[in-house]
Backbone as numpy.savetxt, mean C-alpha at the origin, in Angstrom:
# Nx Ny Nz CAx CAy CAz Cx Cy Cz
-28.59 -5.32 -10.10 -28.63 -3.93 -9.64 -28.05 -3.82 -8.24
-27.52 -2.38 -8.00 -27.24 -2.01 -6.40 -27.89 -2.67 -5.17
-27.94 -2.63 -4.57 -28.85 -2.40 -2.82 -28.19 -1.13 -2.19
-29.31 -0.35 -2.02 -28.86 0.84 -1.15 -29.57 0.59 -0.17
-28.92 0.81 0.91 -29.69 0.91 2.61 -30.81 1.91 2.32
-31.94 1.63 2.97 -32.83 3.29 3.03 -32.31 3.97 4.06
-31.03 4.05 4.90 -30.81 5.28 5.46 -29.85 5.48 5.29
-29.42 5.14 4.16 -27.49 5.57 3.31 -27.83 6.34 2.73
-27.02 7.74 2.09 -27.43 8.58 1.42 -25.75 8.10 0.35
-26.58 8.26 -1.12 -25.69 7.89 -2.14 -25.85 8.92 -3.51
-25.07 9.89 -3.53 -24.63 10.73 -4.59 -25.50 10.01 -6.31
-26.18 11.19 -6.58 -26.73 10.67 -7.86 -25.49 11.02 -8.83
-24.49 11.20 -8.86 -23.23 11.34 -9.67 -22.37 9.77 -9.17
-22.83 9.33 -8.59 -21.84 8.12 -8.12 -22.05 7.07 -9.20
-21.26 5.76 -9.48 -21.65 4.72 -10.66 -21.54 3.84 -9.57
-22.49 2.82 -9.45 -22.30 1.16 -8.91 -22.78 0.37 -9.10
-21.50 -0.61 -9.40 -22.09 -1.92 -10.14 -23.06 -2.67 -10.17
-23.00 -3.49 -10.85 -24.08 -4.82 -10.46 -23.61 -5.36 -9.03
-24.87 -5.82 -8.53 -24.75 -6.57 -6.92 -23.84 -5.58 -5.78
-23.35 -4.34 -6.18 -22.69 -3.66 -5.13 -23.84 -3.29 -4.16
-23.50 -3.51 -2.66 -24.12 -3.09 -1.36 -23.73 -1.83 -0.97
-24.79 -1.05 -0.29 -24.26 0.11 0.42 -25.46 0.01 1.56
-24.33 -0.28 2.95 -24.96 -0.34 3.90 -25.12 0.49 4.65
-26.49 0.33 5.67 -26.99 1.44 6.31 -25.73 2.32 6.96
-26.40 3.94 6.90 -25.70 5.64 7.09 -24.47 5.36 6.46
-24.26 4.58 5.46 -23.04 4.75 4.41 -23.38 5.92 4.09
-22.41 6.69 3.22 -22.52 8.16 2.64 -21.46 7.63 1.65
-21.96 8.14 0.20 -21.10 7.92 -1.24 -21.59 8.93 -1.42
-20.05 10.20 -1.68 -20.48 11.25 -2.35 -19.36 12.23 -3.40
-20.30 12.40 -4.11 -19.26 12.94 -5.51 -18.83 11.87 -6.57
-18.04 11.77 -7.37 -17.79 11.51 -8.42 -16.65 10.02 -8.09
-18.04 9.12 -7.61 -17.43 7.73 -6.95 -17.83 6.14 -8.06
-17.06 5.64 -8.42 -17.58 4.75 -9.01 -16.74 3.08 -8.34
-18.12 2.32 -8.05 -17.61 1.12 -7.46 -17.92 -0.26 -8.13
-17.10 -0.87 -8.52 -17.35 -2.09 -9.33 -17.87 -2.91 -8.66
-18.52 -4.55 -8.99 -19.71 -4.67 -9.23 -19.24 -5.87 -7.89
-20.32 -6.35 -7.12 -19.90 -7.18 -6.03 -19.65 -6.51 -5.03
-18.81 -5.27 -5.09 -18.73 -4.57 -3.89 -18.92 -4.27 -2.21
-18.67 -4.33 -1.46 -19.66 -3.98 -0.30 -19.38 -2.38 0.35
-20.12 -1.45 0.67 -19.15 -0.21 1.48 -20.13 -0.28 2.64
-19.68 -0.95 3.90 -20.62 -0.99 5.30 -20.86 0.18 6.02
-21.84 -0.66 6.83 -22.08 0.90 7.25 -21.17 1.72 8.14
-22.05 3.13 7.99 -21.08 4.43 8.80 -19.96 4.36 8.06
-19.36 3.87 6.73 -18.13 4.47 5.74 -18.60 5.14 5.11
-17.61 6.31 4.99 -18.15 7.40 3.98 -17.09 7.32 2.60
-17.81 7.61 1.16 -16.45 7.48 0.34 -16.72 8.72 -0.27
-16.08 9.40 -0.24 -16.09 10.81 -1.00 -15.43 11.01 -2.57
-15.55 11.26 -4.11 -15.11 11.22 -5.02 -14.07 12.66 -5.02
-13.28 12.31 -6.23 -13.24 11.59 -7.14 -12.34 9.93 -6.85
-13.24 8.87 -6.95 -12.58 7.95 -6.93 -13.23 6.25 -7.18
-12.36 5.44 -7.15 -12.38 4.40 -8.38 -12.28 3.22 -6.92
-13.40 2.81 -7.03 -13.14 0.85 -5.96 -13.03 0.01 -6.63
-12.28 -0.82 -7.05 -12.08 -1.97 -7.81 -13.65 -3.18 -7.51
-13.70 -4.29 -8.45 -14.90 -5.29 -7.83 -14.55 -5.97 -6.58
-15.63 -6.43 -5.88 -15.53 -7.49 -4.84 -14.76 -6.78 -3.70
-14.54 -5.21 -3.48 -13.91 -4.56 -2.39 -15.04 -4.90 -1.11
-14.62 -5.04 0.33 -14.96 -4.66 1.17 -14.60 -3.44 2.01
-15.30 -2.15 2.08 -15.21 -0.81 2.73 -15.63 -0.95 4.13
-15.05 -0.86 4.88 -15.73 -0.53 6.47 -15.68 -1.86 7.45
-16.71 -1.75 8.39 -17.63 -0.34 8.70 -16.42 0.80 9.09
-17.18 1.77 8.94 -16.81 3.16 9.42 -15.32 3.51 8.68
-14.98 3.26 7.30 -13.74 3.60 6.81 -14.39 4.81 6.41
-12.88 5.36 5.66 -13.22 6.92 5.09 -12.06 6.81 3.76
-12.50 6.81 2.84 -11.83 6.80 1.51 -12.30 8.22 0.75
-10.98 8.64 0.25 -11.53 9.80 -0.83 -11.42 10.90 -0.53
-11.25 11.05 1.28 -11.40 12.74 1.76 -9.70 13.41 0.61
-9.57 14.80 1.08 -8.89 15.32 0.45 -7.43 15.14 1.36
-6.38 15.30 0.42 -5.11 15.08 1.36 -4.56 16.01 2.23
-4.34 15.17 3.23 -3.81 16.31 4.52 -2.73 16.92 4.56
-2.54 17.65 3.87 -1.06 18.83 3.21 -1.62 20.25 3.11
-0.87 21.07 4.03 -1.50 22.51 4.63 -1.36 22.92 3.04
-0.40 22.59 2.40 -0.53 23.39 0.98 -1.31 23.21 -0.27
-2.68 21.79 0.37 -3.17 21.63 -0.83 -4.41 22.31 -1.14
-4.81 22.97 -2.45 -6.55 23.64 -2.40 -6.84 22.80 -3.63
-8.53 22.54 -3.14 -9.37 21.82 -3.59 -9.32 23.01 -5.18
-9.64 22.14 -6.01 -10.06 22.57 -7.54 -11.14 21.67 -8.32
-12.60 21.92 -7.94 -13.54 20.92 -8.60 -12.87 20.88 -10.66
-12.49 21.58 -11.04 -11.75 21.84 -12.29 -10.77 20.86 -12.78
-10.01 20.65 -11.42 -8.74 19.29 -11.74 -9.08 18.46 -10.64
-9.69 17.72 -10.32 -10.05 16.77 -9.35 -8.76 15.65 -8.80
-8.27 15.21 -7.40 -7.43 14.55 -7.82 -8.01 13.11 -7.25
-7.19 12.18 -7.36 -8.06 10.75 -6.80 -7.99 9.87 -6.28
-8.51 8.97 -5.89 -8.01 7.73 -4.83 -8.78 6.24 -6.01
-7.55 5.53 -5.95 -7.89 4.30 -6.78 -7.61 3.12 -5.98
-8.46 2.21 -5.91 -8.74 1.05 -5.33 -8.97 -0.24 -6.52
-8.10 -1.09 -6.08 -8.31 -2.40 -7.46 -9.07 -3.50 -6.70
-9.19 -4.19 -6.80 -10.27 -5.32 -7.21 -9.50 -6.31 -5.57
-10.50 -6.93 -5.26 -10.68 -7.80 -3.50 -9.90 -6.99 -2.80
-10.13 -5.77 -2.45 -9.43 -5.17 -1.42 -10.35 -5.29 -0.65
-9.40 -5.26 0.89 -10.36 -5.00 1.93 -10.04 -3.80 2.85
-10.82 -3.24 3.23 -10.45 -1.78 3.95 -11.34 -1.80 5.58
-10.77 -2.02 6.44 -11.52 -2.26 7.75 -11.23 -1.42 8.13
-12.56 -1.26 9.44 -13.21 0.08 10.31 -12.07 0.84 11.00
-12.24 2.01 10.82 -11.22 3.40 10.87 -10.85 3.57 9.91
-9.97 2.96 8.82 -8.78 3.21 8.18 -9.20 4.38 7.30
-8.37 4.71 6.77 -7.99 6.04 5.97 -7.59 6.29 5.41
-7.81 6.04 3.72 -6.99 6.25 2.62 -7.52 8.11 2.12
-6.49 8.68 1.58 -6.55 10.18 1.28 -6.56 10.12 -0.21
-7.19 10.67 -1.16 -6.68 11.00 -2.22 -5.71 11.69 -2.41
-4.83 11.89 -4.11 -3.76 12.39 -3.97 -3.62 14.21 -4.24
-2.59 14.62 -4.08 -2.67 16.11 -4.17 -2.08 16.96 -5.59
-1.55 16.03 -6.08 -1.75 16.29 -7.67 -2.58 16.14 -8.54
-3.54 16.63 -9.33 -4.52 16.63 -10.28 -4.17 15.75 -10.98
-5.25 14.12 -11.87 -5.04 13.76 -12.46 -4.80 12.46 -12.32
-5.92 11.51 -12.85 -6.02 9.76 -12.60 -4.52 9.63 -12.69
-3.80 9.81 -13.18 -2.43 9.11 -13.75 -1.62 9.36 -12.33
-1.85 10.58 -11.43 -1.32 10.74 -10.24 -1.88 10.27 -8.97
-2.97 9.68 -9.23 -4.05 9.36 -8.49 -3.12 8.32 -6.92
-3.64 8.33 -6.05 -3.03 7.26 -4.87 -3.94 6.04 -5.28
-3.20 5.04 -4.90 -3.65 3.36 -5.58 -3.38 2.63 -4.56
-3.70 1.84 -4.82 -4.27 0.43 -3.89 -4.17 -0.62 -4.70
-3.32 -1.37 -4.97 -3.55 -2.52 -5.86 -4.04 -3.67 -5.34
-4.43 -4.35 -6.23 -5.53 -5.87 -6.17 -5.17 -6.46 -5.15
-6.12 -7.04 -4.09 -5.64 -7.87 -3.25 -5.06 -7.67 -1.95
-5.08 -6.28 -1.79 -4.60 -5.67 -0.32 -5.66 -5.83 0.53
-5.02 -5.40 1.87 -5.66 -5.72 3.26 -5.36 -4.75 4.65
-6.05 -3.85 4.07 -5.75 -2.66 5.11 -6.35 -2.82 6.60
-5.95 -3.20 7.35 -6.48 -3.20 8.77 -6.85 -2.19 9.53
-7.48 -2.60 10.18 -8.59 -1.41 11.48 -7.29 -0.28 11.67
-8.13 0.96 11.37 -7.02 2.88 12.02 -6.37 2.47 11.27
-5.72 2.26 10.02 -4.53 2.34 9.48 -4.88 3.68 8.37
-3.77 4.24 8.15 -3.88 5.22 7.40 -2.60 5.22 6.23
-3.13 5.48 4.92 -2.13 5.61 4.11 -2.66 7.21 3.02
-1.53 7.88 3.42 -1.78 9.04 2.98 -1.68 9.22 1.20
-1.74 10.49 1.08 -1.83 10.84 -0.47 -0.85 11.07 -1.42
-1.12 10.94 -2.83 -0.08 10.26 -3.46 1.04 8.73 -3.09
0.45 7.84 -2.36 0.89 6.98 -1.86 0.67 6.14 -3.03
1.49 4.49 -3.69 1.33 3.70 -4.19 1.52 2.68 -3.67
0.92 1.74 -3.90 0.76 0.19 -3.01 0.53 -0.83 -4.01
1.26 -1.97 -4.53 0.98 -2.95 -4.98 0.66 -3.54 -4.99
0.07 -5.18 -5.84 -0.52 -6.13 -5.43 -0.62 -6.79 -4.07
-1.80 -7.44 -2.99 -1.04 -8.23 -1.99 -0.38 -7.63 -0.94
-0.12 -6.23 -0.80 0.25 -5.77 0.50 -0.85 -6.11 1.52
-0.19 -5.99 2.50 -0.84 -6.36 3.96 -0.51 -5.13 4.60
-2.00 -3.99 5.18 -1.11 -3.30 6.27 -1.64 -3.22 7.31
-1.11 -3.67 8.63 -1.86 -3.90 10.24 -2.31 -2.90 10.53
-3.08 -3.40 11.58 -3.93 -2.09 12.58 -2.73 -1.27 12.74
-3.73 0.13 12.48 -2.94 1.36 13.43 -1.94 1.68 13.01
-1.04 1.33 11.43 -0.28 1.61 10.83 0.10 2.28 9.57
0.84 3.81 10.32 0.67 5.09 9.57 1.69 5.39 8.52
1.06 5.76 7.01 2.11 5.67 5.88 1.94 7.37 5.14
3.02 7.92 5.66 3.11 9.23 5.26 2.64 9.43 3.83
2.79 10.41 3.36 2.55 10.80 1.62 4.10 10.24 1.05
3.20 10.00 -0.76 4.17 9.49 -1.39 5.02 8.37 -1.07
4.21 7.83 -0.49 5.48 6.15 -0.33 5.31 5.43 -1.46
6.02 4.44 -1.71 5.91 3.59 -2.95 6.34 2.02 -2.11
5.39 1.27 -2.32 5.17 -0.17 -1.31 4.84 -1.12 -2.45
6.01 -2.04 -2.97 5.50 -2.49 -3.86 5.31 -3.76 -3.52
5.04 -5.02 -4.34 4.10 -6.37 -3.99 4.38 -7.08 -2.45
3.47 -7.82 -1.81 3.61 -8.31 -0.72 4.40 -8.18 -0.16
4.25 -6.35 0.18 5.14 -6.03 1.81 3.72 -6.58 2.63
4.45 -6.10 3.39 3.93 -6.75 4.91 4.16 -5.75 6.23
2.65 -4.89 6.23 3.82 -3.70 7.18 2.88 -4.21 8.58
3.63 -3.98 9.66 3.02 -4.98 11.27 2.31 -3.52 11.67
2.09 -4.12 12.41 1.00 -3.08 13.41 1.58 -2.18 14.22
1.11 -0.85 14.05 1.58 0.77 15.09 2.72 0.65 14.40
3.17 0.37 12.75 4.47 0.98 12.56 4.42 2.30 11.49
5.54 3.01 11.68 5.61 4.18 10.94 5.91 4.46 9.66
5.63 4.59 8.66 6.54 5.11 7.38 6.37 6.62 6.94
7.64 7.23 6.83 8.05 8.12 6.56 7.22 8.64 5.09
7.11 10.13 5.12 6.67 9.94 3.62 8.08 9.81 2.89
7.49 9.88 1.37 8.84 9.39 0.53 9.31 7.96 0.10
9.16 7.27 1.48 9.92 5.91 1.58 9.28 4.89 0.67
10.43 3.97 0.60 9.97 3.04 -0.83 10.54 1.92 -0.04
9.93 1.19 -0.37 9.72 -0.46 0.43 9.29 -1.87 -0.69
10.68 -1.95 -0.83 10.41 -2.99 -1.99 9.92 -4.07 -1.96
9.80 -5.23 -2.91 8.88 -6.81 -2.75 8.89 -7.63 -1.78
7.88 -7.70 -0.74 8.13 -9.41 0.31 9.38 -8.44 1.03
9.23 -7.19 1.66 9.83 -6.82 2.77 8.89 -7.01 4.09
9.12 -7.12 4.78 8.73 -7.40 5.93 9.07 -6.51 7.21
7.79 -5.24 7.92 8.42 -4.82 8.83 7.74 -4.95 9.85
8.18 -5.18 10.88 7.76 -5.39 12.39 7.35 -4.59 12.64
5.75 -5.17 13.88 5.38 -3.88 14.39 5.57 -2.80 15.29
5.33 -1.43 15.36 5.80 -0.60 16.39 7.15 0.12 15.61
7.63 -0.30 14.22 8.47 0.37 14.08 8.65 2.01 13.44
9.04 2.60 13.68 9.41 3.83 13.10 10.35 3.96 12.18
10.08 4.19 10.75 11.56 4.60 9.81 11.52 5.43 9.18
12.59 6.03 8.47 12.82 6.96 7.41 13.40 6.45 6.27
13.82 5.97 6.12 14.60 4.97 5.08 14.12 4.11 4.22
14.63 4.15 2.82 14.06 3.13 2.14 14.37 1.70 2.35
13.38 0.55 2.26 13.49 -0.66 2.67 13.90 -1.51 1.27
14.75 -2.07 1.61 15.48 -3.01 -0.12 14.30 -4.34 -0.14
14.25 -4.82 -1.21 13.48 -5.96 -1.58 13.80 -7.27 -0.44
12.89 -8.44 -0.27 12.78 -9.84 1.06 12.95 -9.09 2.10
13.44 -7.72 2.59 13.90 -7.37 3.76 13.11 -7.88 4.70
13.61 -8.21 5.99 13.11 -8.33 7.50 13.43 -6.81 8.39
12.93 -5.83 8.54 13.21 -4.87 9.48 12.38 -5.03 10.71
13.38 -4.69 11.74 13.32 -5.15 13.38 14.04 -4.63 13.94
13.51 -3.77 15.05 14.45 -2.90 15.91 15.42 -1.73 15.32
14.46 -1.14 14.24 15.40 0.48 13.73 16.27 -0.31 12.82
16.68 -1.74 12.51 17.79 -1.73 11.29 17.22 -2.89 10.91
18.15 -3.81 9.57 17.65 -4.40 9.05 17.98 -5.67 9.92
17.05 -6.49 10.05 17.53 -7.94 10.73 17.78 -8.60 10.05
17.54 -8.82 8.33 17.60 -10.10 7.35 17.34 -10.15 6.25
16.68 -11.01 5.97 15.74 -11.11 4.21 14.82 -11.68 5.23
13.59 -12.10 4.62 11.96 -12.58 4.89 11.79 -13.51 4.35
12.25 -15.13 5.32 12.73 -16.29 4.61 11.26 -16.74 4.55
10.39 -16.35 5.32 8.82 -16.74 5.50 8.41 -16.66 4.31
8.42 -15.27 4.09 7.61 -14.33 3.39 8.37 -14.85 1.56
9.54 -15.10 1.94 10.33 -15.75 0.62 9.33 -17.02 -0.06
9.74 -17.69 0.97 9.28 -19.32 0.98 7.69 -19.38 -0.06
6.85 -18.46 1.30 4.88 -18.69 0.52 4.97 -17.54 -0.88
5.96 -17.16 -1.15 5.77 -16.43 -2.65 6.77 -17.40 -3.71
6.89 -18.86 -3.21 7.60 -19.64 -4.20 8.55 -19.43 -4.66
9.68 -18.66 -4.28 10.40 -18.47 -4.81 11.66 -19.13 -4.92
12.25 -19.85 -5.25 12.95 -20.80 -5.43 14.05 -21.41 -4.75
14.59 -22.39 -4.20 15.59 -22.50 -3.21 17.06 -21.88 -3.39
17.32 -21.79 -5.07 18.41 -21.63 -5.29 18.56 -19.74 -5.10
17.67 -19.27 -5.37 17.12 -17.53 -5.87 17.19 -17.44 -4.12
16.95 -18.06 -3.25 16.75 -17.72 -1.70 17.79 -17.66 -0.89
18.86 -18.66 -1.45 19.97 -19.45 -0.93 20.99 -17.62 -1.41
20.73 -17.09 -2.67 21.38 -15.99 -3.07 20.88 -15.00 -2.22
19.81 -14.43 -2.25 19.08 -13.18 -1.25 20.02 -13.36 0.25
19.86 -14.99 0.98 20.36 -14.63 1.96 21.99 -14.02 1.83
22.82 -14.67 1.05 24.15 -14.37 0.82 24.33 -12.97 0.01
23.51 -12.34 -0.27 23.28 -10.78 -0.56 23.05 -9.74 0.56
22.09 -11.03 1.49 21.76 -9.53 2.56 23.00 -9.96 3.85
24.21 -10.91 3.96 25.21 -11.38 4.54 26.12 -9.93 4.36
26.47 -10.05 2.77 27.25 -8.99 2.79 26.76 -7.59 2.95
25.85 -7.13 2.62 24.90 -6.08 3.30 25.21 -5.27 4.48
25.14 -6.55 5.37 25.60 -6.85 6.82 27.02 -6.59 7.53
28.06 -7.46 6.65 29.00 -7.79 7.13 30.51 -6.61 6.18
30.11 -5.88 5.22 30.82 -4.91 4.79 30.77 -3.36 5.21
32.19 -2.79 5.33 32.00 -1.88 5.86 31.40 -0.96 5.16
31.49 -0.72 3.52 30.48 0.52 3.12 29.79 -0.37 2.12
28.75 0.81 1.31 27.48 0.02 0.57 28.18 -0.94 -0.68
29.15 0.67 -0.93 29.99 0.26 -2.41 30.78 -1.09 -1.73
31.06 -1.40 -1.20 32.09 -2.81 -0.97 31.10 -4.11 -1.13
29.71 -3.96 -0.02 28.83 -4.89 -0.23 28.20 -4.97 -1.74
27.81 -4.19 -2.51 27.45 -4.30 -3.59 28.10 -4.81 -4.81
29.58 -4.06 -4.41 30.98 -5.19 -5.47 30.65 -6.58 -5.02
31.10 -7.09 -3.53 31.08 -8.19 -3.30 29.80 -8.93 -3.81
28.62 -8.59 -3.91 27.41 -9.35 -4.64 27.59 -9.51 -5.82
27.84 -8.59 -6.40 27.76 -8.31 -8.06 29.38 -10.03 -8.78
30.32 -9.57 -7.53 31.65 -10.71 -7.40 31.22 -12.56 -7.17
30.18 -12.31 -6.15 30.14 -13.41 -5.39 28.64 -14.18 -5.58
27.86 -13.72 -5.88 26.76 -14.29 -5.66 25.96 -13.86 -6.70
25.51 -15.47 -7.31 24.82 -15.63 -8.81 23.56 -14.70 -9.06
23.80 -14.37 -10.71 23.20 -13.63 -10.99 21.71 -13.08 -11.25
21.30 -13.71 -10.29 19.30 -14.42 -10.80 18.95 -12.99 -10.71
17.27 -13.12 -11.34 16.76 -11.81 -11.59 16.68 -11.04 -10.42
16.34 -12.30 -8.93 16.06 -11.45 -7.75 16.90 -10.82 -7.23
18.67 -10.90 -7.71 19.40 -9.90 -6.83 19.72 -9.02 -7.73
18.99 -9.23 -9.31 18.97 -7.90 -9.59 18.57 -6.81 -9.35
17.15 -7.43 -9.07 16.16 -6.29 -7.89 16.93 -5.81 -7.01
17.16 -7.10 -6.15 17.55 -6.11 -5.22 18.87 -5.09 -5.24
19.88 -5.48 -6.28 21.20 -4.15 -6.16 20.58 -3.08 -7.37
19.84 -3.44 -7.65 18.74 -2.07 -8.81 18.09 -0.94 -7.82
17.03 -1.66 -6.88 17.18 -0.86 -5.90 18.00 -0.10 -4.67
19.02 -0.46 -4.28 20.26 0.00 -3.70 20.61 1.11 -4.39
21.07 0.56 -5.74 21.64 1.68 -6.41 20.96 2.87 -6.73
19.35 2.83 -6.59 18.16 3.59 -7.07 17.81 4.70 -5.80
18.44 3.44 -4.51 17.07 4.61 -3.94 18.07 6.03 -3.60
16.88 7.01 -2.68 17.52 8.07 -2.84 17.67 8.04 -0.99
């Protein structure tokens, strides 16, 4: 069974698992369900409609669930919209995930398995996040981004809403962008510095598949328009799945 603090107040509409904690002046309220192992520390509040994966750590003092900060959105207890959290996430004190502003689990903002949201970070609504992201203190992610497996976003940096930031990109902290980020990227100083030979390396990915990324993000670099660098890859440098990703996304983003 649960443990509820006796001075947490916890929504009799809420579901929580086996062995989930809710620590003292936690507040769970509305239509919250948290899988089993759980912890939400104290002074976090989680407001429904929304979904914590098992074995999450909340807090202290996070805030999951409030409604999204878009002057044009109104609440509708009728279409509820939601914030989804998967399984060993961790969410430390400040941070700020929003639910999303379209009605409907299927539109819901997510958090996939294994993330690591650091102290004040905020990721707004309708946002998607994949397995294994990392995001530092104090680092703000507009609405609607799409961040897929082990990015890596540094601390006090910016993302635009919209922006899409593909696999094992890597961005330094303090940065500000608007732009979508291509798959291994290294961004540093407003442009791209590289691929993410680090970040390559501890996701195993193979010497020969690495040896290509770098000679993908060369011409990237070293051509004068996209269309020239993208012939020259598609010309020059073998065909593995990973630079399919990456000229899939090139060609994709907007």
């Amino acid at each position: 069974m649960a443990f509820i603090a006796p001075t947490a107040i916890v929504d009799p509409a809420a579901d929580l698992g086996e062995g989930v904690t809710i620590e003292d002046y936690a507040v769970i309220r509305g239509n919250v369900k948290i899988g089993r192992g759980s912890v939400v520390r104290t002074h976090s509040v989680v407001q429904g409609a929304a979904v914590i994966g098992n074995n999450a750590i909340i807090g202290p003092g996070a805030y999951l669930g409030f409604e999204p900060q878009s002057v044009n959105f109104r609440e509708n207890p009728d279409k509820p919209t939601w914030l989804v959290i998967g399984d060993d996430v961790v969410v430390r004190e400040g941070a700020r995930l929003n639910r999303a502003s379209i009605p409907g689990l299927e539109h819901a903002t997510r958090i996939g398995n294994h993330c690591y949201i650091m102290g004040g970070a905020h990721v707004g609504h309708d946002c998607v996040l994949g397995d294994h992201v990392i995001v530092a203190d104090s680092c703000l992610i507009g609405g609607h981004c799409r961040i897929a497996e082990r990015v890596f976003l540094g601390g006090g940096c910016g993302v635009h809403q919209f922006v899409q930031i593909g696999r094992l990109a890597m961005i330094g902290g303090n940065e500000p962008f608007t732009h979508d980020v291509p798959p291994f990227a290294a961004l540093r100083y407003g442009r791209l510095k590289g691929y993410n030979a680090v970040g390559c390396r501890r996701a195993h990915i193979s010497p020969e598949a690495i040896t290509a990324i770098r000679a993908a993000y060369l011409r990237l670099r070293t051509r004068r328009t996209m269309s020239a660098a993208i012939d020259s890859i598609r010309r020059d440098v073998p065909d593995l799945p990973e630079i399919r990703e990456f000229v899939d996304f090139i060609l994709n983003s907007r």
